[in-house]
PDB file of C-alpha atoms in Angstrom:
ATOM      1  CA  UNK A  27     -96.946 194.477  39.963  1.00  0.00           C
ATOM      2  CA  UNK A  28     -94.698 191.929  41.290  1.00  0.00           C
ATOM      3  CA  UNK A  29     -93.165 193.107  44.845  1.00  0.00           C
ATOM      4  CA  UNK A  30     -89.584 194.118  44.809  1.00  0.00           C
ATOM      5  CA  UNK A  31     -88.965 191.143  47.127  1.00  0.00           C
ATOM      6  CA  UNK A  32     -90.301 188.422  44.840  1.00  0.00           C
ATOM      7  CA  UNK A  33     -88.515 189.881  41.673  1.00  0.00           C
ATOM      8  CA  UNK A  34     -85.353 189.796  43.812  1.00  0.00           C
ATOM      9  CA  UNK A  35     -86.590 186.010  44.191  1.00  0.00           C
ATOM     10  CA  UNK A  36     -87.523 185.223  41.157  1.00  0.00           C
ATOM     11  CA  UNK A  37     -84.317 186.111  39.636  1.00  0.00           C
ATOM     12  CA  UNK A  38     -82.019 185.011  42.162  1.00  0.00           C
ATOM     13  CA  UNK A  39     -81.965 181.181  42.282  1.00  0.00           C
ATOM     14  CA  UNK A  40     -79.922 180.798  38.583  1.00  0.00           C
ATOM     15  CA  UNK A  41     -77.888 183.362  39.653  1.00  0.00           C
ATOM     16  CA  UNK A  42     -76.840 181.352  42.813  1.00  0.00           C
ATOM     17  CA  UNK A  43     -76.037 178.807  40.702  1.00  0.00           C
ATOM     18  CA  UNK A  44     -79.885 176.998  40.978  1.00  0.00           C
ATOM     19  CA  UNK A  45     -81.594 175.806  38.186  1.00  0.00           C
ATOM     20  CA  UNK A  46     -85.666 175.820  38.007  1.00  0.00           C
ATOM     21  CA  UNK A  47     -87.169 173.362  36.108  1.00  0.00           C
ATOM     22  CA  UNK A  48     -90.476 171.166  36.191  1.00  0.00           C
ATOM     23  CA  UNK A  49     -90.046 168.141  38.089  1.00  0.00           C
ATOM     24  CA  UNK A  50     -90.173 165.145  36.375  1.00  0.00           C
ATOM     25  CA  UNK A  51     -88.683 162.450  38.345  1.00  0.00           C
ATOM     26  CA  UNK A  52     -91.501 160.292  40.097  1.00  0.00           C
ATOM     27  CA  UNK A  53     -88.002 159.054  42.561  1.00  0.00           C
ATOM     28  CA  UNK A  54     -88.366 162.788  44.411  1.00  0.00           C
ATOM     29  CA  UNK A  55     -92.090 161.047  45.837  1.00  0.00           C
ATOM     30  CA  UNK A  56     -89.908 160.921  49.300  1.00  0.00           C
ATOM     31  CA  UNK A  57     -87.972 164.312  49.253  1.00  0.00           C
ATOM     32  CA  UNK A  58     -90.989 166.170  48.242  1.00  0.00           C
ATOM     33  CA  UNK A  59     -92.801 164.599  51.476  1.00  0.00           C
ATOM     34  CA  UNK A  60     -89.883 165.551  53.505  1.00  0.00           C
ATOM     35  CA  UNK A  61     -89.888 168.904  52.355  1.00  0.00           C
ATOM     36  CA  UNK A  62     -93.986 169.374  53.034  1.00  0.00           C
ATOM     37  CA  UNK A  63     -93.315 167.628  56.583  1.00  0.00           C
ATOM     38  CA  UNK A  64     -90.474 170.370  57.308  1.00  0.00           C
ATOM     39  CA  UNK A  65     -92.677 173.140  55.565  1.00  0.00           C
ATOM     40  CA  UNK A  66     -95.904 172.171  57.318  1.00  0.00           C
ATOM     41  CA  UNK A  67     -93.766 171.668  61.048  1.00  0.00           C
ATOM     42  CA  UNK A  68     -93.180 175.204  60.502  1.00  0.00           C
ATOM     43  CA  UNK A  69     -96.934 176.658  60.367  1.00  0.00           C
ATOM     44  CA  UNK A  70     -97.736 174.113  62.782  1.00  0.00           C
ATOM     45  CA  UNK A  71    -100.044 172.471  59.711  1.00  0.00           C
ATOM     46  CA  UNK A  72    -101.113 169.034  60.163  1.00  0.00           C
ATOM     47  CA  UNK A  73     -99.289 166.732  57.460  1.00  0.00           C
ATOM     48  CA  UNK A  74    -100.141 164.309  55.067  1.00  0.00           C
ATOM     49  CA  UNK A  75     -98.102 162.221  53.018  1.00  0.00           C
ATOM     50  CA  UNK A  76     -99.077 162.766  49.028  1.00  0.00           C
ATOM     51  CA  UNK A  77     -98.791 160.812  46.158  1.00  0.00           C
ATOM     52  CA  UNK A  78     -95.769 162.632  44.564  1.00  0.00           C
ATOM     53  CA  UNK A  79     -94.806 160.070  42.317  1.00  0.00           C
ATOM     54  CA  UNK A  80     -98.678 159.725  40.776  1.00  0.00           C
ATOM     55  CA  UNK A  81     -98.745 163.705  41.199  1.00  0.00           C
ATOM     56  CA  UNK A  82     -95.449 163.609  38.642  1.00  0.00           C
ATOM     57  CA  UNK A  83     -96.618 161.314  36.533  1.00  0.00           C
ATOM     58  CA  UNK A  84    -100.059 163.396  36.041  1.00  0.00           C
ATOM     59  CA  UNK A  85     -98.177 166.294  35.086  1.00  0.00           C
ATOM     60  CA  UNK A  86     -96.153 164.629  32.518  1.00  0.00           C
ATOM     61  CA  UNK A  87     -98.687 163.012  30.835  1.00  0.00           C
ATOM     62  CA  UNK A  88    -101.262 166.048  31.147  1.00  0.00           C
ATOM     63  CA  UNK A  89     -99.343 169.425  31.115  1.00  0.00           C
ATOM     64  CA  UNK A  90    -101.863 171.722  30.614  1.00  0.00           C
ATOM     65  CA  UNK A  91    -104.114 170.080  33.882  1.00  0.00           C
ATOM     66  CA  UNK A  92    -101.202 170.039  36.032  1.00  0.00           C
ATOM     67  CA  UNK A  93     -97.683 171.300  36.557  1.00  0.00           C
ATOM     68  CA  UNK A  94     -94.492 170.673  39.238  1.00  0.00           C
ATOM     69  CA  UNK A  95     -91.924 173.231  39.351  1.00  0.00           C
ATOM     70  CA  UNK A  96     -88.952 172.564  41.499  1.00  0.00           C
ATOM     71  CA  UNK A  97     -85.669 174.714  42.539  1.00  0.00           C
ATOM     72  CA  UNK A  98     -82.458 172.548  42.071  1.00  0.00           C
ATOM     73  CA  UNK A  99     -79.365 172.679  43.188  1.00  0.00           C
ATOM     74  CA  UNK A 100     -77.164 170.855  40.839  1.00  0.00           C
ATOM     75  CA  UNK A 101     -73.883 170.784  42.995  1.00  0.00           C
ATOM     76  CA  UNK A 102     -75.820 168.333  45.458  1.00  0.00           C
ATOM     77  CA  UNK A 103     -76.498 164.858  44.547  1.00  0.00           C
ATOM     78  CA  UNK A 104     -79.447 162.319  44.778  1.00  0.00           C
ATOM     79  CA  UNK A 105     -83.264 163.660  45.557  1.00  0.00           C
ATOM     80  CA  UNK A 106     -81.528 166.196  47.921  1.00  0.00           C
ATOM     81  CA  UNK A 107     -80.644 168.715  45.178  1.00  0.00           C
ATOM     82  CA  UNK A 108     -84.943 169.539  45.526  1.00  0.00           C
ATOM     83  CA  UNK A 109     -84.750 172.378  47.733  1.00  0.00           C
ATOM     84  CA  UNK A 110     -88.349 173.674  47.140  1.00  0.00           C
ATOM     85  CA  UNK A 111     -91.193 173.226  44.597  1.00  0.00           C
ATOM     86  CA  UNK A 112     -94.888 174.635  43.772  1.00  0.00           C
ATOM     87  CA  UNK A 113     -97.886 172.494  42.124  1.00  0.00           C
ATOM     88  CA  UNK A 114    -100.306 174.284  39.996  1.00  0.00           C
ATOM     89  CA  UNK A 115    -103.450 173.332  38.779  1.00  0.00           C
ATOM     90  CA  UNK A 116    -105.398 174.365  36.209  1.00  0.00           C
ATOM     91  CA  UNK A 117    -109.184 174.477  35.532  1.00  0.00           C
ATOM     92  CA  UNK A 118    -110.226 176.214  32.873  1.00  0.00           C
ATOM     93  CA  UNK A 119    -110.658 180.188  32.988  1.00  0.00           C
ATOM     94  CA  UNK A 120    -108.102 180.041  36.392  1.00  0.00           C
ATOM     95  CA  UNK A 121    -105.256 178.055  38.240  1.00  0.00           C
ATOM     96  CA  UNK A 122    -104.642 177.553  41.973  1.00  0.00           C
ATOM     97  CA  UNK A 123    -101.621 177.223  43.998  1.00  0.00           C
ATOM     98  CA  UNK A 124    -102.297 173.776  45.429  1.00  0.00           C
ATOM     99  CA  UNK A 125     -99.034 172.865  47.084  1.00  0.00           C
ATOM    100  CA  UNK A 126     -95.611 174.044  48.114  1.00  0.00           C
ATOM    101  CA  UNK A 127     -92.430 173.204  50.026  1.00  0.00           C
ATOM    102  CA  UNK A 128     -89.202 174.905  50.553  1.00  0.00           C
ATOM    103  CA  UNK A 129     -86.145 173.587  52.575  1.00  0.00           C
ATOM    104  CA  UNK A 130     -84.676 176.454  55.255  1.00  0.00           C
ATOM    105  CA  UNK A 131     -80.619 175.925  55.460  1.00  0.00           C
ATOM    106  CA  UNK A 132     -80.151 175.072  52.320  1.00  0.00           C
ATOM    107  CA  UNK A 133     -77.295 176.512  52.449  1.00  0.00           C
ATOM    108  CA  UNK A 134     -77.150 178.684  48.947  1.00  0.00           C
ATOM    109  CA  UNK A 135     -78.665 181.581  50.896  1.00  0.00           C
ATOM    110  CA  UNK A 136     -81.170 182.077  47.837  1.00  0.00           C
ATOM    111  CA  UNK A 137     -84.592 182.624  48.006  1.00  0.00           C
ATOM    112  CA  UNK A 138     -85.987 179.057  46.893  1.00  0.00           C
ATOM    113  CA  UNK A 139     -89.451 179.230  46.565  1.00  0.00           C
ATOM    114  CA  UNK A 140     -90.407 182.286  44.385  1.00  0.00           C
ATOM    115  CA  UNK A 141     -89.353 181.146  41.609  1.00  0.00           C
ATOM    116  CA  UNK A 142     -91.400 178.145  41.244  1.00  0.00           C
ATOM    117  CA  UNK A 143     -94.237 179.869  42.253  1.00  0.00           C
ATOM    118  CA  UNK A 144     -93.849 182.487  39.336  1.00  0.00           C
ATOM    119  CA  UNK A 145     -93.388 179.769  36.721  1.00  0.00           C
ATOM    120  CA  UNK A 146     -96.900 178.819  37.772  1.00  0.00           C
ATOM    121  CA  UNK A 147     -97.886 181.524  37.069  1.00  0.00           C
ATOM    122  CA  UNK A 148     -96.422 182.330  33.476  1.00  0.00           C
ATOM    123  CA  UNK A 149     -97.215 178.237  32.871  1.00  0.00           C
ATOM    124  CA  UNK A 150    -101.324 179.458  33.862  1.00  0.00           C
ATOM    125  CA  UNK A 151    -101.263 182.599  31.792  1.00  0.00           C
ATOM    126  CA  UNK A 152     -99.641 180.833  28.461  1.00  0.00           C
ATOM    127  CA  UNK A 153    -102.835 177.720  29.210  1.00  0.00           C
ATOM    128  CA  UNK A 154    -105.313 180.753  29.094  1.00  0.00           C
ATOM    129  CA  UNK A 155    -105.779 181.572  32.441  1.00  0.00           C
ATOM    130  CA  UNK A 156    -107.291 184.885  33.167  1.00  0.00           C
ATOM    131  CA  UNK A 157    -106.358 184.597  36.910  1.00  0.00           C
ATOM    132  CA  UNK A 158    -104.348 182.652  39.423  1.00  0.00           C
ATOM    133  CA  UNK A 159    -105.510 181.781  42.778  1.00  0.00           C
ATOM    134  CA  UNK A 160    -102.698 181.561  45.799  1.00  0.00           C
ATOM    135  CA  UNK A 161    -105.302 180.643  48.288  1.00  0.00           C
ATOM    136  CA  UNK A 162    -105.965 182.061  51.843  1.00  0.00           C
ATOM    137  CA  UNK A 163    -104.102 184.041  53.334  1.00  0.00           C
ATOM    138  CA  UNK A 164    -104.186 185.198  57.232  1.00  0.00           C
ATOM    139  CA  UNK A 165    -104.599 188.708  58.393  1.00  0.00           C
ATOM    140  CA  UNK A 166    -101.061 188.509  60.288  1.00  0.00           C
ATOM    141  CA  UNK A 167     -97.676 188.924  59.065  1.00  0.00           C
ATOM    142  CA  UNK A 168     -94.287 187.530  59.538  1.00  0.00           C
ATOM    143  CA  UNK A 169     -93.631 189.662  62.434  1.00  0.00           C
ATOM    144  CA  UNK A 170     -96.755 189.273  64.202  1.00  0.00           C
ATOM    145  CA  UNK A 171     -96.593 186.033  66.081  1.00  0.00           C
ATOM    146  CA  UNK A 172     -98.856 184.487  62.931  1.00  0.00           C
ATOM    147  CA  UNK A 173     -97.367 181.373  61.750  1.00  0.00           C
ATOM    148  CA  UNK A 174     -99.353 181.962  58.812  1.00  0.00           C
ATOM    149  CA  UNK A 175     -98.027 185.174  58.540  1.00  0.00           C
ATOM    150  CA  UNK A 176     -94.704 184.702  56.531  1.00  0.00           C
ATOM    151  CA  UNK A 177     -96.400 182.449  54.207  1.00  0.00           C
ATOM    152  CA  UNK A 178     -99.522 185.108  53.721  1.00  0.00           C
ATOM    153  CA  UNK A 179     -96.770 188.199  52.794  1.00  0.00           C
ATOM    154  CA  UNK A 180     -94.753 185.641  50.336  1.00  0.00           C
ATOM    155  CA  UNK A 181     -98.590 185.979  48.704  1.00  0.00           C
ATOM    156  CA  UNK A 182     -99.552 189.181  48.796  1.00  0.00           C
ATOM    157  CA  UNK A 183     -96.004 189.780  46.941  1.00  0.00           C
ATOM    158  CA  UNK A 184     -97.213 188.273  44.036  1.00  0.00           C
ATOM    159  CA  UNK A 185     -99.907 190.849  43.892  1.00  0.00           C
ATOM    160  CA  UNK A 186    -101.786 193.992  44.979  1.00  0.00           C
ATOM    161  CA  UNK A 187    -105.146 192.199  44.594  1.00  0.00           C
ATOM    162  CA  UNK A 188    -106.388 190.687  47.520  1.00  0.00           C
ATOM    163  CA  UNK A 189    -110.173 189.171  47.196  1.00  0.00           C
ATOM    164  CA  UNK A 190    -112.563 187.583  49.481  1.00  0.00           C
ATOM    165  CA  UNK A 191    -114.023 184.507  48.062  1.00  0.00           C
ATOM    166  CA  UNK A 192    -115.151 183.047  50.944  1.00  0.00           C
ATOM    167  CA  UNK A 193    -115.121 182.783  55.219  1.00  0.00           C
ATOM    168  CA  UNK A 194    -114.833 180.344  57.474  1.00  0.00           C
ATOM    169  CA  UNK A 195    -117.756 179.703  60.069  1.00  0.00           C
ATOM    170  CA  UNK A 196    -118.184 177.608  62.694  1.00  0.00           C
ATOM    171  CA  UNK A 197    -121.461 176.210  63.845  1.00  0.00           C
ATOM    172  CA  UNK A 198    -121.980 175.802  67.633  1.00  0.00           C
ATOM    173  CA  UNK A 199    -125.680 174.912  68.776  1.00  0.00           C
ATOM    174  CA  UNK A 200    -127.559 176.675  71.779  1.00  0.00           C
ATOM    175  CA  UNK A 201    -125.864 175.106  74.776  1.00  0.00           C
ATOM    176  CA  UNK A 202    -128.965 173.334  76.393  1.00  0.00           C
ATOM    177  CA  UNK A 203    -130.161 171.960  73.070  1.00  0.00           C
ATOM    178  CA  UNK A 204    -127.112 170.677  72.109  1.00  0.00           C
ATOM    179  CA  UNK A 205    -126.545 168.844  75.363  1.00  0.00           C
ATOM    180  CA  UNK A 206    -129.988 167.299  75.057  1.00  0.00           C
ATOM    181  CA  UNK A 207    -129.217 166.081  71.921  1.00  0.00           C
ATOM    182  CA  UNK A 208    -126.460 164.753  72.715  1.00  0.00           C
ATOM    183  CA  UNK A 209    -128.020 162.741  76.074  1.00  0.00           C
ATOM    184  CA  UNK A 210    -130.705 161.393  73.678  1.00  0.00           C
ATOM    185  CA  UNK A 211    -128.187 160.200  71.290  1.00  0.00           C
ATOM    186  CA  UNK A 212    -126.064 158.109  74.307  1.00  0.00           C
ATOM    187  CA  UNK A 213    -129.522 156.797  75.356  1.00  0.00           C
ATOM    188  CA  UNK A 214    -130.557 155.522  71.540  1.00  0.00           C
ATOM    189  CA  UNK A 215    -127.565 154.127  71.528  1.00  0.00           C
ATOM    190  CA  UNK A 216    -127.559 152.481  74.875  1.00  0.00           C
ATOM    191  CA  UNK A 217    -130.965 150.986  73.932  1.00  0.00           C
ATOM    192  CA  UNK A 218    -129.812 149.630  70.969  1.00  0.00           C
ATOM    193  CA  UNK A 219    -127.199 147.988  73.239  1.00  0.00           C
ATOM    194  CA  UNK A 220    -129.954 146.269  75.524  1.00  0.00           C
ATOM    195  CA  UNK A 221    -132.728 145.302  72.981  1.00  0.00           C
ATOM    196  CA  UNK A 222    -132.089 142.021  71.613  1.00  0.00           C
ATOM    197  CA  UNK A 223    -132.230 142.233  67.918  1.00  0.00           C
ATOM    198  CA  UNK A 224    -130.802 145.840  67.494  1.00  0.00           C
TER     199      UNK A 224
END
């Protein structure tokens, strides 16, 4: 089912000369922060360092709970040669996507990031998963101004199925009642100020 796109993807990188392989190496903490922090700059998603090198050392020691899956390029040296990489997760009848990074420029002019995402995938199916969850995905595309877009149509590639699990609301208050509430909160708190013994 996989779109023509991510099979081109999937079996490009070793045939650019890239090797995919878990990630191991708890020394690639840094370049896999560096790579989110480049990914995330380009969504305009707020960063957060992670603890790659605990992250690594989870998946080592529990492979069935957790996997890394990097794309190499073995010409380069040091923690550079990590041009992208996909975490899975896995909890019980299903997986999840739960991170990913990908370096632009890298200058092999391979698509990077498919393959570790499919390895996921065949590493979830092989632990018994019946599914695997990419996460959200936006209604836009890479064309339309989205900057969720490109990475919502490298998802949908993976699949035809696309299911609603759940939606995002926001709560906002009737307009006088929430300004009262909020006086009556500055005046509690102003009180509490004054009082002696508050």
């Amino acid at each position: 089912a996989l779109h023509a796109t991510a099979r081109r993807g999937v079996r490009q990188p070793p045939k650019r000369g890239l090797v995919v392989a878990p990630v191991t190496d708890a020394g690639l903490a840094e370049r896999m922060n560096a790579l989110m922090k480049e990914t995330l700059g380009r969504t305009g998603g707020r960063f957060r360092p992670a603890p790659w090198d605990r992250l690594i050392e989870l998946a080592g020691a529990h492979p069935r709970l957790s996997r890394i899956v990097g794309t190499f390029d073995p010409s380069v040296q040091g923690a550079e040669s990590l041009l992208a990489f996909a975490r899975g997760e896995f909890h019980g009848n299903h997986a999840t996507y739960a991170e990913a990074a990908s370096a632009r420029g890298n200058g092999s002019n391979a698509c990077v990031a498919y393959a570790p995402a499919w390895e996921l995938i065949r590493w979830a199916r092989d632990a018994g998963a019946a599914w695997f969850d990419f996460g959200g995905v936006s209604n836009g595309n890479a064309g339309s101004g989205d900057p969720l877009g490109g990475i919502s149509d490298f998802k949908r590639r993976f699949t035809k199925d696309e299911v609603t699990v759940g939606e995002e609301w926001v709560f906002e208050p009737q307009k006088v009642k929430a300004k009262l509430a909020a006086a009556l909160s500055t005046a509690v708190g102003a009180a509490r100020r004054v009082l002696p013994g508050s």
